[in-house]
PDB file of C-alpha atoms in Angstrom:
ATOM      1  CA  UNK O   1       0.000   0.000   0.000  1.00 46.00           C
ATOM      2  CA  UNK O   2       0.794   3.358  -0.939  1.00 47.00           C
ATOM      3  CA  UNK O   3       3.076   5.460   1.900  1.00 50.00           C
ATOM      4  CA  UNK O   4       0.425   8.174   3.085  1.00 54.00           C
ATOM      5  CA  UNK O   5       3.250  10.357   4.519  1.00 54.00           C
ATOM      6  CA  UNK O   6       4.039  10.549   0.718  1.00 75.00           C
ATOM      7  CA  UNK O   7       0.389  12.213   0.024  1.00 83.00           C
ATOM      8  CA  UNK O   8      -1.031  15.562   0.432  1.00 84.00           C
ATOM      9  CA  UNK O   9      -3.529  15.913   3.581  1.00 85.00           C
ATOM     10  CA  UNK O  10      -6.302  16.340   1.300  1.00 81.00           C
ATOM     11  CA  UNK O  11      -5.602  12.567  -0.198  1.00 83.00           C
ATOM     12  CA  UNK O  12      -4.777  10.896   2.450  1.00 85.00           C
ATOM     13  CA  UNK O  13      -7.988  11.631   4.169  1.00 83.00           C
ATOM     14  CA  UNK O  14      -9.472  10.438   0.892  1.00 79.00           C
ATOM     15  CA  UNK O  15      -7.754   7.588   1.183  1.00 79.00           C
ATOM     16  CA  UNK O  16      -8.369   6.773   4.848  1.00 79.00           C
ATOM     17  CA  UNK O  17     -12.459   7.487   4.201  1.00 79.00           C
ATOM     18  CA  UNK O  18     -12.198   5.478   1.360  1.00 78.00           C
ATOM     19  CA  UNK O  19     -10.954   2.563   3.812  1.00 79.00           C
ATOM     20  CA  UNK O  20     -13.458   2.943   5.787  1.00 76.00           C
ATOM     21  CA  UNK O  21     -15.861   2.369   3.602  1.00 74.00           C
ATOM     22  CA  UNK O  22     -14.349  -0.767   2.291  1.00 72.00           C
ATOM     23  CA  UNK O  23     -16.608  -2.658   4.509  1.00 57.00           C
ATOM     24  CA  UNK O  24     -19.738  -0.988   2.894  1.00 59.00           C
ATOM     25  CA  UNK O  25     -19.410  -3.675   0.172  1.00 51.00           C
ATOM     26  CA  UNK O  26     -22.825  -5.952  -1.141  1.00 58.00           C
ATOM     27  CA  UNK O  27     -22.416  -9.411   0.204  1.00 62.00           C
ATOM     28  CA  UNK O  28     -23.021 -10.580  -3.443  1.00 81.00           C
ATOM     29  CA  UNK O  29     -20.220  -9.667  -6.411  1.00 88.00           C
ATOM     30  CA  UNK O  30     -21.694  -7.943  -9.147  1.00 94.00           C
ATOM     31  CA  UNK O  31     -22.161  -9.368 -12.436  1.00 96.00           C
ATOM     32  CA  UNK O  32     -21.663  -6.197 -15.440  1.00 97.00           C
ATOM     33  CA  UNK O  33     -22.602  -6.578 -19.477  1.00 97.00           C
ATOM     34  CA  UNK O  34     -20.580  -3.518 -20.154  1.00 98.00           C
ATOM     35  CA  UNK O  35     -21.006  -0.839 -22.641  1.00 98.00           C
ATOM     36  CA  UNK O  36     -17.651  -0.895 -24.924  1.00 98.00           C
ATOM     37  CA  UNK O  37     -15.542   2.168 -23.537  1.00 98.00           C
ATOM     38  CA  UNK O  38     -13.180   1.413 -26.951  1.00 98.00           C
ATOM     39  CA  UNK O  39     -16.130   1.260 -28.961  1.00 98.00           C
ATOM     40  CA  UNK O  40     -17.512   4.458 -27.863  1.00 98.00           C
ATOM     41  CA  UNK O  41     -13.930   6.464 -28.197  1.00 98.00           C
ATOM     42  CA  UNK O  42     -14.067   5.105 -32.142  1.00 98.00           C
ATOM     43  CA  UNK O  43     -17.508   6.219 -32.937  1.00 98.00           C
ATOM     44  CA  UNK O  44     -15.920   9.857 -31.341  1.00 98.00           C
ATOM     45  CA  UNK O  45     -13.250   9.945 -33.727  1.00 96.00           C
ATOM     46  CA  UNK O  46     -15.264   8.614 -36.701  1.00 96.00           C
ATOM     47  CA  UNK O  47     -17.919  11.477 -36.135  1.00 96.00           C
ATOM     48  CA  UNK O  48     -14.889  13.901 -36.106  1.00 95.00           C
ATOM     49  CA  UNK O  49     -15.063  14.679 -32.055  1.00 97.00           C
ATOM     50  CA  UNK O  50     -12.545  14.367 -29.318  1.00 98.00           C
ATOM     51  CA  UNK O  51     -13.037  11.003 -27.370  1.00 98.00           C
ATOM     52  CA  UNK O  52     -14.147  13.020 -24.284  1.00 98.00           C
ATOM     53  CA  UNK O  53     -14.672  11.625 -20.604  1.00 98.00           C
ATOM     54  CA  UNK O  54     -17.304  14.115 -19.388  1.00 98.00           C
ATOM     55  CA  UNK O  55     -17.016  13.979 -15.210  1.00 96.00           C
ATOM     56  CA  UNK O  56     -20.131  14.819 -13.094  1.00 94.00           C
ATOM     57  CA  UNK O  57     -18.221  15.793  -9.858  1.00 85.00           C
ATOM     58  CA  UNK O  58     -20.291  18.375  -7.804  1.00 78.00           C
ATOM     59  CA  UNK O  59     -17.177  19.254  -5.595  1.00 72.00           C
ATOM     60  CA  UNK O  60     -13.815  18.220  -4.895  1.00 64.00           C
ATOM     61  CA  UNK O  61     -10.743  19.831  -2.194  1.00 63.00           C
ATOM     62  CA  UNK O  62      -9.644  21.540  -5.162  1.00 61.00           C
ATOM     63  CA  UNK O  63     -12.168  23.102  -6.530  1.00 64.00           C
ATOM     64  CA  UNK O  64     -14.278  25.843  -4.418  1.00 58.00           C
ATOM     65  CA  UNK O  65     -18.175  25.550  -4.154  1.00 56.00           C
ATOM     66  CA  UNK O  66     -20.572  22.741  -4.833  1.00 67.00           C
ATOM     67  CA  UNK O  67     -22.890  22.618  -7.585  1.00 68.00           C
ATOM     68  CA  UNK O  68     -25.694  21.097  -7.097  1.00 76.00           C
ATOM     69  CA  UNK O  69     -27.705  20.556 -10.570  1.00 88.00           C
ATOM     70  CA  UNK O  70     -29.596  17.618 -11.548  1.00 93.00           C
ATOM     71  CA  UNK O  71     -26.912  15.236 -11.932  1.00 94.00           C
ATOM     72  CA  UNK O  72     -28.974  13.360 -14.743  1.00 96.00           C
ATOM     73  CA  UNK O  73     -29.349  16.600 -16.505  1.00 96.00           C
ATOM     74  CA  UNK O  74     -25.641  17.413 -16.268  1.00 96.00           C
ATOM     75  CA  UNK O  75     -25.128  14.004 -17.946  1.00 97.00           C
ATOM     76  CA  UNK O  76     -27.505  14.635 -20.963  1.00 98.00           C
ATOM     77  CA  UNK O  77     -25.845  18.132 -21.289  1.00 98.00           C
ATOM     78  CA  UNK O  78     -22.497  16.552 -21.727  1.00 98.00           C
ATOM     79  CA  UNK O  79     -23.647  13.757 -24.068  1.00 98.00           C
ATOM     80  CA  UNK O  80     -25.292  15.981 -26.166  1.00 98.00           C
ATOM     81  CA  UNK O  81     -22.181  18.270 -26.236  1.00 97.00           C
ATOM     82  CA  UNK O  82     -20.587  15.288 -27.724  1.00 98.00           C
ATOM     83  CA  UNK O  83     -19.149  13.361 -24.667  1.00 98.00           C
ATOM     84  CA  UNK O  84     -18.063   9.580 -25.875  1.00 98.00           C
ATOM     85  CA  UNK O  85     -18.290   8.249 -22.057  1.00 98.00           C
ATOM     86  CA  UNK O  86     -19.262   9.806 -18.804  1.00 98.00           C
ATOM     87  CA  UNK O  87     -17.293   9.694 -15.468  1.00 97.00           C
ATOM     88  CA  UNK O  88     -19.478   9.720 -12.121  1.00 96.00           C
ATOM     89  CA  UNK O  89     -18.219  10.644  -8.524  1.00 93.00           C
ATOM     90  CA  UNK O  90     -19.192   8.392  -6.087  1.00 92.00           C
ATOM     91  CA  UNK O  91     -17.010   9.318  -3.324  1.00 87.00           C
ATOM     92  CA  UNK O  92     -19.575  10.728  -0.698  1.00 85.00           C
ATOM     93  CA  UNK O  93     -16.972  12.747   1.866  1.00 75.00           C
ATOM     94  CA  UNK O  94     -14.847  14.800  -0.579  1.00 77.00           C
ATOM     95  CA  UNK O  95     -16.603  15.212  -4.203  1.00 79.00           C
ATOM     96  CA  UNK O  96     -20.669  15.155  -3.137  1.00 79.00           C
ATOM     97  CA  UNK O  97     -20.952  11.850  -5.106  1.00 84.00           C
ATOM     98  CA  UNK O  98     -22.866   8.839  -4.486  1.00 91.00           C
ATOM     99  CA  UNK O  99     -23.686   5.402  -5.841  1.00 93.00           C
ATOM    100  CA  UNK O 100     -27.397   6.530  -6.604  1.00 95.00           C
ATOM    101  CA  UNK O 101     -26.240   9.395  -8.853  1.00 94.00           C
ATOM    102  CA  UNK O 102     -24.358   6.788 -10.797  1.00 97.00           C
ATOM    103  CA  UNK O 103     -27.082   4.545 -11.110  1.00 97.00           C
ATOM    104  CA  UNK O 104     -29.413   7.123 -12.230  1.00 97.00           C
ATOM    105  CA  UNK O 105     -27.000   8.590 -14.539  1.00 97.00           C
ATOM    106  CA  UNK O 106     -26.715   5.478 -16.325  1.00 98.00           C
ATOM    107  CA  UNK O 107     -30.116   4.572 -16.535  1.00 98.00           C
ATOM    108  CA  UNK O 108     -30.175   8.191 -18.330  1.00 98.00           C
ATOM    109  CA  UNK O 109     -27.934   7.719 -20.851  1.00 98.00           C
ATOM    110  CA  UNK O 110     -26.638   5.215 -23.635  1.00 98.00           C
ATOM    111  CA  UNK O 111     -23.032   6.128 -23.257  1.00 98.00           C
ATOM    112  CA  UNK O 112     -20.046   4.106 -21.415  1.00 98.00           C
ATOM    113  CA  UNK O 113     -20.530   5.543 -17.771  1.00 98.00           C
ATOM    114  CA  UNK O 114     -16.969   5.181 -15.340  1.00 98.00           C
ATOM    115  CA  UNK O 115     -17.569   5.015 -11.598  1.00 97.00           C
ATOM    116  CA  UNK O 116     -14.710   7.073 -10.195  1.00 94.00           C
ATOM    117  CA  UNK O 117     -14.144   6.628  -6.761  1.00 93.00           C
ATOM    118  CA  UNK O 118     -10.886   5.099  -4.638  1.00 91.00           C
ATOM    119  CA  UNK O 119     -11.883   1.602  -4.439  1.00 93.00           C
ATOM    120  CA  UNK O 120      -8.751  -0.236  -1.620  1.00 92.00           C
ATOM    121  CA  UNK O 121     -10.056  -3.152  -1.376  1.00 91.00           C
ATOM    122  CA  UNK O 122     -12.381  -5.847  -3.574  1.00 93.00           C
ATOM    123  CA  UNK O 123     -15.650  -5.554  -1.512  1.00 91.00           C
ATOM    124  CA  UNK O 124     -16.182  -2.062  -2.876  1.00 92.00           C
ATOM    125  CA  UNK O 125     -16.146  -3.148  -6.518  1.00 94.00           C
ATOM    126  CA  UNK O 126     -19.597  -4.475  -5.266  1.00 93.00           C
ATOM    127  CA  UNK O 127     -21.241  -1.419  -4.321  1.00 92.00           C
ATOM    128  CA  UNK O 128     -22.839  -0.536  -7.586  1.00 94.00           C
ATOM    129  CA  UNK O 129     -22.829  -1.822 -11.293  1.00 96.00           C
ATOM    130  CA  UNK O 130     -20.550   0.371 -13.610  1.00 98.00           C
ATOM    131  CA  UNK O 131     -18.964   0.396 -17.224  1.00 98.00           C
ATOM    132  CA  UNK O 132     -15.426   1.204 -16.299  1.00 98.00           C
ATOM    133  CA  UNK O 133     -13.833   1.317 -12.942  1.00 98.00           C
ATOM    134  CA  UNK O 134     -10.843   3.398 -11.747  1.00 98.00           C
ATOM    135  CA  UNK O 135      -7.738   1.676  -9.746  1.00 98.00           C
ATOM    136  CA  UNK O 136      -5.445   4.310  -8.760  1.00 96.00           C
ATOM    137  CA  UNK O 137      -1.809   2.823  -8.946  1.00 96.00           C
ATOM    138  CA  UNK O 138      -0.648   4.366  -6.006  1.00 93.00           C
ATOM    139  CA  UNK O 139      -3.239   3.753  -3.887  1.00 92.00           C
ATOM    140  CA  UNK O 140      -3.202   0.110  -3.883  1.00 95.00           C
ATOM    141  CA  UNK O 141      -0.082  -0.679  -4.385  1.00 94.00           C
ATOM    142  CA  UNK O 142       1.401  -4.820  -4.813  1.00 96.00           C
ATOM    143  CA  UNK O 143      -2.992  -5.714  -4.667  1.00 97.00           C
ATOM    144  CA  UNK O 144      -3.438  -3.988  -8.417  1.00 98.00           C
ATOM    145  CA  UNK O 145      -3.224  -7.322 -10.449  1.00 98.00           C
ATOM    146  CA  UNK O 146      -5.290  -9.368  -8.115  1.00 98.00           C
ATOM    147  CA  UNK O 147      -8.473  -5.990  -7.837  1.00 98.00           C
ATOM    148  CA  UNK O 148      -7.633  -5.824 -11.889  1.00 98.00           C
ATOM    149  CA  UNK O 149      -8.562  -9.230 -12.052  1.00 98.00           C
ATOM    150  CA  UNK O 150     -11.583  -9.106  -9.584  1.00 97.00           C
ATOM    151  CA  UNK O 151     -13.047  -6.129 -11.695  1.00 98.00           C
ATOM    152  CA  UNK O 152     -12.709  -7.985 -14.718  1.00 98.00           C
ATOM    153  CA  UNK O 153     -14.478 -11.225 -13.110  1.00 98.00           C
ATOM    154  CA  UNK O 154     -17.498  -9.063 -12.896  1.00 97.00           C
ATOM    155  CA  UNK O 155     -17.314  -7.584 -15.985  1.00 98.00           C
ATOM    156  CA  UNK O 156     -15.823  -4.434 -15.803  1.00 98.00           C
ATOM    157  CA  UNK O 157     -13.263  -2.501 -18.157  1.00 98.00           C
ATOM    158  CA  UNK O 158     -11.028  -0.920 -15.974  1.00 98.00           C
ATOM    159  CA  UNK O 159      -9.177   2.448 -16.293  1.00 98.00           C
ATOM    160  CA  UNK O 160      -5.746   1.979 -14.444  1.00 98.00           C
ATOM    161  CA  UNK O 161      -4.844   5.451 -13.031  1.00 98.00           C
ATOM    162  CA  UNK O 162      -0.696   5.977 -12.930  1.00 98.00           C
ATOM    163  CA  UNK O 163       0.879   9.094 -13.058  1.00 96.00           C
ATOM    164  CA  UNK O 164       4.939   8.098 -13.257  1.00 97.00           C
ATOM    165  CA  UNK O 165       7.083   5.592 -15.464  1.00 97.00           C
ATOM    166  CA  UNK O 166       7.382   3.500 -12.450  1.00 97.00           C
ATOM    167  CA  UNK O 167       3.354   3.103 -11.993  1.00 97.00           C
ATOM    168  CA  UNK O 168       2.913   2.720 -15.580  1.00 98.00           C
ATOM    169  CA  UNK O 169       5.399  -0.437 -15.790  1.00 98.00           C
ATOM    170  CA  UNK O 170       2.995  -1.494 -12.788  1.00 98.00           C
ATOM    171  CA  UNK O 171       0.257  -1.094 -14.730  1.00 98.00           C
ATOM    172  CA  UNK O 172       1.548  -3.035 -17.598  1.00 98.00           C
ATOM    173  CA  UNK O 173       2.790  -5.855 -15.645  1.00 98.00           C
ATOM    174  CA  UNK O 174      -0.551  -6.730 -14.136  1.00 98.00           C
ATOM    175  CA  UNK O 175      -2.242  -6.457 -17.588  1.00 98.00           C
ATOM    176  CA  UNK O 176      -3.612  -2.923 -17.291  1.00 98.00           C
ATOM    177  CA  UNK O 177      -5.217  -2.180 -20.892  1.00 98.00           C
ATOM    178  CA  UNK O 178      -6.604   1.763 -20.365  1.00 98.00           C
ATOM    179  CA  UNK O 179      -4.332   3.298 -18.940  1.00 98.00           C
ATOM    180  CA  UNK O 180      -4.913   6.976 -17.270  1.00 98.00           C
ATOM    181  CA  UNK O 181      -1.792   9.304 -16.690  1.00 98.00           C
ATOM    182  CA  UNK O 182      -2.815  11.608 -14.050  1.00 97.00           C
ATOM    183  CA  UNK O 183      -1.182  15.600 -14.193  1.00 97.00           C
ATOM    184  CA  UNK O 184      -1.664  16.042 -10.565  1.00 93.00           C
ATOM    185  CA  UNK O 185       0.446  14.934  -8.192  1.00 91.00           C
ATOM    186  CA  UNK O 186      -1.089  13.306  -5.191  1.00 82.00           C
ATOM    187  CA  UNK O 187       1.781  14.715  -3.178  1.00 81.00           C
ATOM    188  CA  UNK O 188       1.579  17.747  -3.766  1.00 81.00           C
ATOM    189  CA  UNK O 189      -1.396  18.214  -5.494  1.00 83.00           C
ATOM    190  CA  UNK O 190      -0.144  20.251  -8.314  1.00 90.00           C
ATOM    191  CA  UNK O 191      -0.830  19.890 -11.956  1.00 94.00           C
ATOM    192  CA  UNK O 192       1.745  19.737 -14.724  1.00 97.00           C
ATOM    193  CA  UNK O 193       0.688  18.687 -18.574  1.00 98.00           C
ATOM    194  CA  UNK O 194       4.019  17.631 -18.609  1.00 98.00           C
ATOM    195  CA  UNK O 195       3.734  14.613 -16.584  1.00 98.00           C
ATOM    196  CA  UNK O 196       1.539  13.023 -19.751  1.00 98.00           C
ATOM    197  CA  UNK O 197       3.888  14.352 -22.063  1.00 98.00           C
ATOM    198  CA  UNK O 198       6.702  12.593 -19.934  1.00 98.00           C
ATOM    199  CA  UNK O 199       4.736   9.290 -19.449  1.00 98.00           C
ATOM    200  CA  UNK O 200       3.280   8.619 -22.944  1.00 98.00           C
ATOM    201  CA  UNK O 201       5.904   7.797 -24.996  1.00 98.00           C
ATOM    202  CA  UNK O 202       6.421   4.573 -22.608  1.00 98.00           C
ATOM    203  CA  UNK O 203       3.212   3.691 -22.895  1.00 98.00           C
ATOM    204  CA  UNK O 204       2.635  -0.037 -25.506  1.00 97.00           C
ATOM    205  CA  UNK O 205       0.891   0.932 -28.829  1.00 96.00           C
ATOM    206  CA  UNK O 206      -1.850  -1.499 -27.509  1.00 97.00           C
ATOM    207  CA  UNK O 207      -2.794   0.153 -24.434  1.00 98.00           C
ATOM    208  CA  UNK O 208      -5.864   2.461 -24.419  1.00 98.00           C
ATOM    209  CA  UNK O 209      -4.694   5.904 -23.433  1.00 98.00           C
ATOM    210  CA  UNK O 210      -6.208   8.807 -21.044  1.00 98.00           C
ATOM    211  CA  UNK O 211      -4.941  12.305 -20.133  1.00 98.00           C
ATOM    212  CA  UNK O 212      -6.239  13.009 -17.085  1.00 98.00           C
ATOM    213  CA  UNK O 213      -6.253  16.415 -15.000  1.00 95.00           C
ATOM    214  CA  UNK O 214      -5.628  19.789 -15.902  1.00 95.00           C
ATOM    215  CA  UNK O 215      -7.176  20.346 -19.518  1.00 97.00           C
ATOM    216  CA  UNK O 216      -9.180  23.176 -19.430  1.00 95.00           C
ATOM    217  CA  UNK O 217      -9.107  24.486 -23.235  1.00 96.00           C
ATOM    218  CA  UNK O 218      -9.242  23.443 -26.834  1.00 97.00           C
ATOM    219  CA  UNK O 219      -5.507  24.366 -26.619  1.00 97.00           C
ATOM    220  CA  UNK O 220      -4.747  21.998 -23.884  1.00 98.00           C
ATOM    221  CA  UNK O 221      -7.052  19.183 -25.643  1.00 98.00           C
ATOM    222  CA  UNK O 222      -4.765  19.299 -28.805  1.00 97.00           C
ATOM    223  CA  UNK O 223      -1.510  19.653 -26.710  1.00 97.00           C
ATOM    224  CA  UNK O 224      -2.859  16.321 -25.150  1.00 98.00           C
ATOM    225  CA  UNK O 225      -3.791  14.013 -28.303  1.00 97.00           C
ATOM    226  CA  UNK O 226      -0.508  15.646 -29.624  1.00 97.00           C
ATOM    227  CA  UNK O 227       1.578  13.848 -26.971  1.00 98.00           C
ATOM    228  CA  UNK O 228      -0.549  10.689 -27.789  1.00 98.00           C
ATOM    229  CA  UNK O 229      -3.792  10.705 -25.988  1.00 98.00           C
ATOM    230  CA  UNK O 230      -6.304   8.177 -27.196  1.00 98.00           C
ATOM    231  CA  UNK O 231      -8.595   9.965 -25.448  1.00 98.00           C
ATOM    232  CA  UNK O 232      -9.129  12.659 -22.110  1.00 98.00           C
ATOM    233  CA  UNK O 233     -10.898  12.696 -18.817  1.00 98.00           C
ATOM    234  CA  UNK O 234     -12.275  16.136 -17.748  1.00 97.00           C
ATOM    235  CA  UNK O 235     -14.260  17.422 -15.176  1.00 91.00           C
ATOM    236  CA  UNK O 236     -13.723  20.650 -13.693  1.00 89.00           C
ATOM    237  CA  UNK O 237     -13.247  22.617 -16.681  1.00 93.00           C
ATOM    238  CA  UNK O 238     -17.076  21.180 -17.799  1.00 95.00           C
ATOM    239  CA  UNK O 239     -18.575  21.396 -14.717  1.00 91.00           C
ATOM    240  CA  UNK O 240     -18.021  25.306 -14.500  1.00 90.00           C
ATOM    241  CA  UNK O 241     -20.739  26.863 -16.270  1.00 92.00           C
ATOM    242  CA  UNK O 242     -22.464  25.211 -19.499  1.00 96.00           C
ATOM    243  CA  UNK O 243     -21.637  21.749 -19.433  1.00 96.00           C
ATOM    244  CA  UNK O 244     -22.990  21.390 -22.907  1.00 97.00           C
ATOM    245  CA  UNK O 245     -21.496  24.087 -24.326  1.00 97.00           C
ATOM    246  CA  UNK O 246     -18.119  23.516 -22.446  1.00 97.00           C
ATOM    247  CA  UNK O 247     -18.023  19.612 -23.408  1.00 98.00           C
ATOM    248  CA  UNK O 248     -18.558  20.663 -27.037  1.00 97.00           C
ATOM    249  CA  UNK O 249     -15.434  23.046 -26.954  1.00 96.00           C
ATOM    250  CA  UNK O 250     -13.517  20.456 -26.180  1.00 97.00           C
ATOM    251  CA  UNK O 251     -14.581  17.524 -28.422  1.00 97.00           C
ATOM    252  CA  UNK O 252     -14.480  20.056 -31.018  1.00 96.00           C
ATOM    253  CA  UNK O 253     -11.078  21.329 -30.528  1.00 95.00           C
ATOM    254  CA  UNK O 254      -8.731  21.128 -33.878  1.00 68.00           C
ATOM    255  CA  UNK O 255      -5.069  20.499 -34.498  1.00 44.00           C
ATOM    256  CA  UNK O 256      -4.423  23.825 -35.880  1.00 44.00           C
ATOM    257  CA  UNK O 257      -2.259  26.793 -33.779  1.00 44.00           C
ATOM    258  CA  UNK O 258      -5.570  28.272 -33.063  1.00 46.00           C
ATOM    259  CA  UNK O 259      -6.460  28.772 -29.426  1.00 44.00           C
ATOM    260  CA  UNK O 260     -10.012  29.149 -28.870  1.00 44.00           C
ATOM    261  CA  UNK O 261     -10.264  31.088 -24.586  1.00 41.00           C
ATOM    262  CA  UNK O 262     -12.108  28.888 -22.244  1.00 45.00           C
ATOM    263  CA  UNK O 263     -12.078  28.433 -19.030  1.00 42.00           C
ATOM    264  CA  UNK O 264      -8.810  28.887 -16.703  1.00 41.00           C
ATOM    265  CA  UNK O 265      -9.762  25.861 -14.026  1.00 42.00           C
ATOM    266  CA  UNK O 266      -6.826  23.313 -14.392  1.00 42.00           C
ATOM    267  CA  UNK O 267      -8.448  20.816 -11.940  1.00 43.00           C
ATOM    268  CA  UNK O 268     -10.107  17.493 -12.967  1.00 46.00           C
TER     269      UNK O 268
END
């Protein structure tokens, strides 16, 4: 397990709440028919968009506020602003997210839907049916190839989160195939779209890529798929203000030198 004297305060009280809910677990395993999270980044690209993770996250430690629309009505907003997949918060303590939001959001919509929470331990893979699930790397440490293989007994795809060359050969090594380099550092908590830049070109042609954190305009979307991202995860710079409008900004973002303003928040 991950060295919390290593994390920022903020994440390791995360992590610790996260523990505690460990025993919250359903006494039966979960059994998931999956919506294709590969499938739904192609149809993206063929229809000339992005391949966009839209996150519904009502409030994190580094964000300020809480917003507190319809969470099923976010999730339409950023589907029809061209999202390929949808990322849910279901961490209660920290982001305002909760395994009903997810359930409802995927009931609402006919996109790949990613629970994102800090699952420690294989009971919590249990707590609510999914498309995708996110291990973080770092916070489980020498258990991610047996909860890689646990997800995948149920049926989920699951989004490895790594955010160094040493996490990434991790990753590999216990079979991760989507892959998420993360541009904050859990330490410190401070973003740098360098670390994907740094981590990418390590990454196996096979292996499903994600930028994740930190990509707030059309300028830092193409900087991103430049550096070799398959595809990006954003939530903060959606969730502030017009999530439709703001998701389509993104998945509509060019190659060319043009840089279109949007918003400033780095945070995802």
């Amino acid at each position: 397990m991950e060295d919390q004297t290593e994390l920022a305060p903020a994440v390791r009280s995360i992590l610790s709440a996260a523990r505690d809910r460990a025993a919250e677990g359903r006494s039966g395993a979960v059994s998931v028919d999956p919506r294709d999270l590969r499938a739904a980044f192609d149809r993206a690209a063929a229809d000339g968009r992005v391949p966009l993770i839209a996150e519904i996250k009502p409030t994190s430690p580094t964000t300020d506020g809480t917003r507190d629309d319809d969470p099923v009505t976010l999730a339409k907003g950023m589907v029809a602003g061209g999202a390929a997949a949808l990322s849910v918060l279901t961490e209660p303590a920290h982001f305002g997210g909760s395994i009903e939001t997810l359930e409802r959001v995927r009931e609402a919509v006919d996109v790949p839907v990613l629970r994102k929470d800090f699952v420690v331990d294989e009971s919590q893979l249990d707590a609510v049916e999914s498309d995708v699930i996110l291990l973080i790397a770092r916070f489980v440490g020498d258990d991610l190839a047996d909860l890689l293989a646990a997800a995948r007994d149920r049926g989920f795809q699951v989004l490895v989160e790594v955010h160094d060359r040493d996490e990434l050969e991790r990753a590999i090594d216990a079979g991760a195939t989507i892959v998420g380099v993360n541009n904050r550092d859990l330490a410190e908590l401070v973003v740098d779209l360098e670390t994907f830049e740094s981590v990418a070109p390590h990454v196996p042609d096979d292996v499903t890529l994600i930028a994740e954190s930190g990509i707030g305009s059309p300028a830092d979307v193409r900087r991103m798929r430049a550096a070799g991202a398959d595809a990006l995860l954003v939530g903060s710079a959606i969730m502030d203000g017009d999530v439709a409008a703001n998701t389509r900004a993104l998945t509509r973002a060019t190659t060319d030198e043009r840089d279109t303003p949007d918003t400033t928040e780095t945070s995802t």
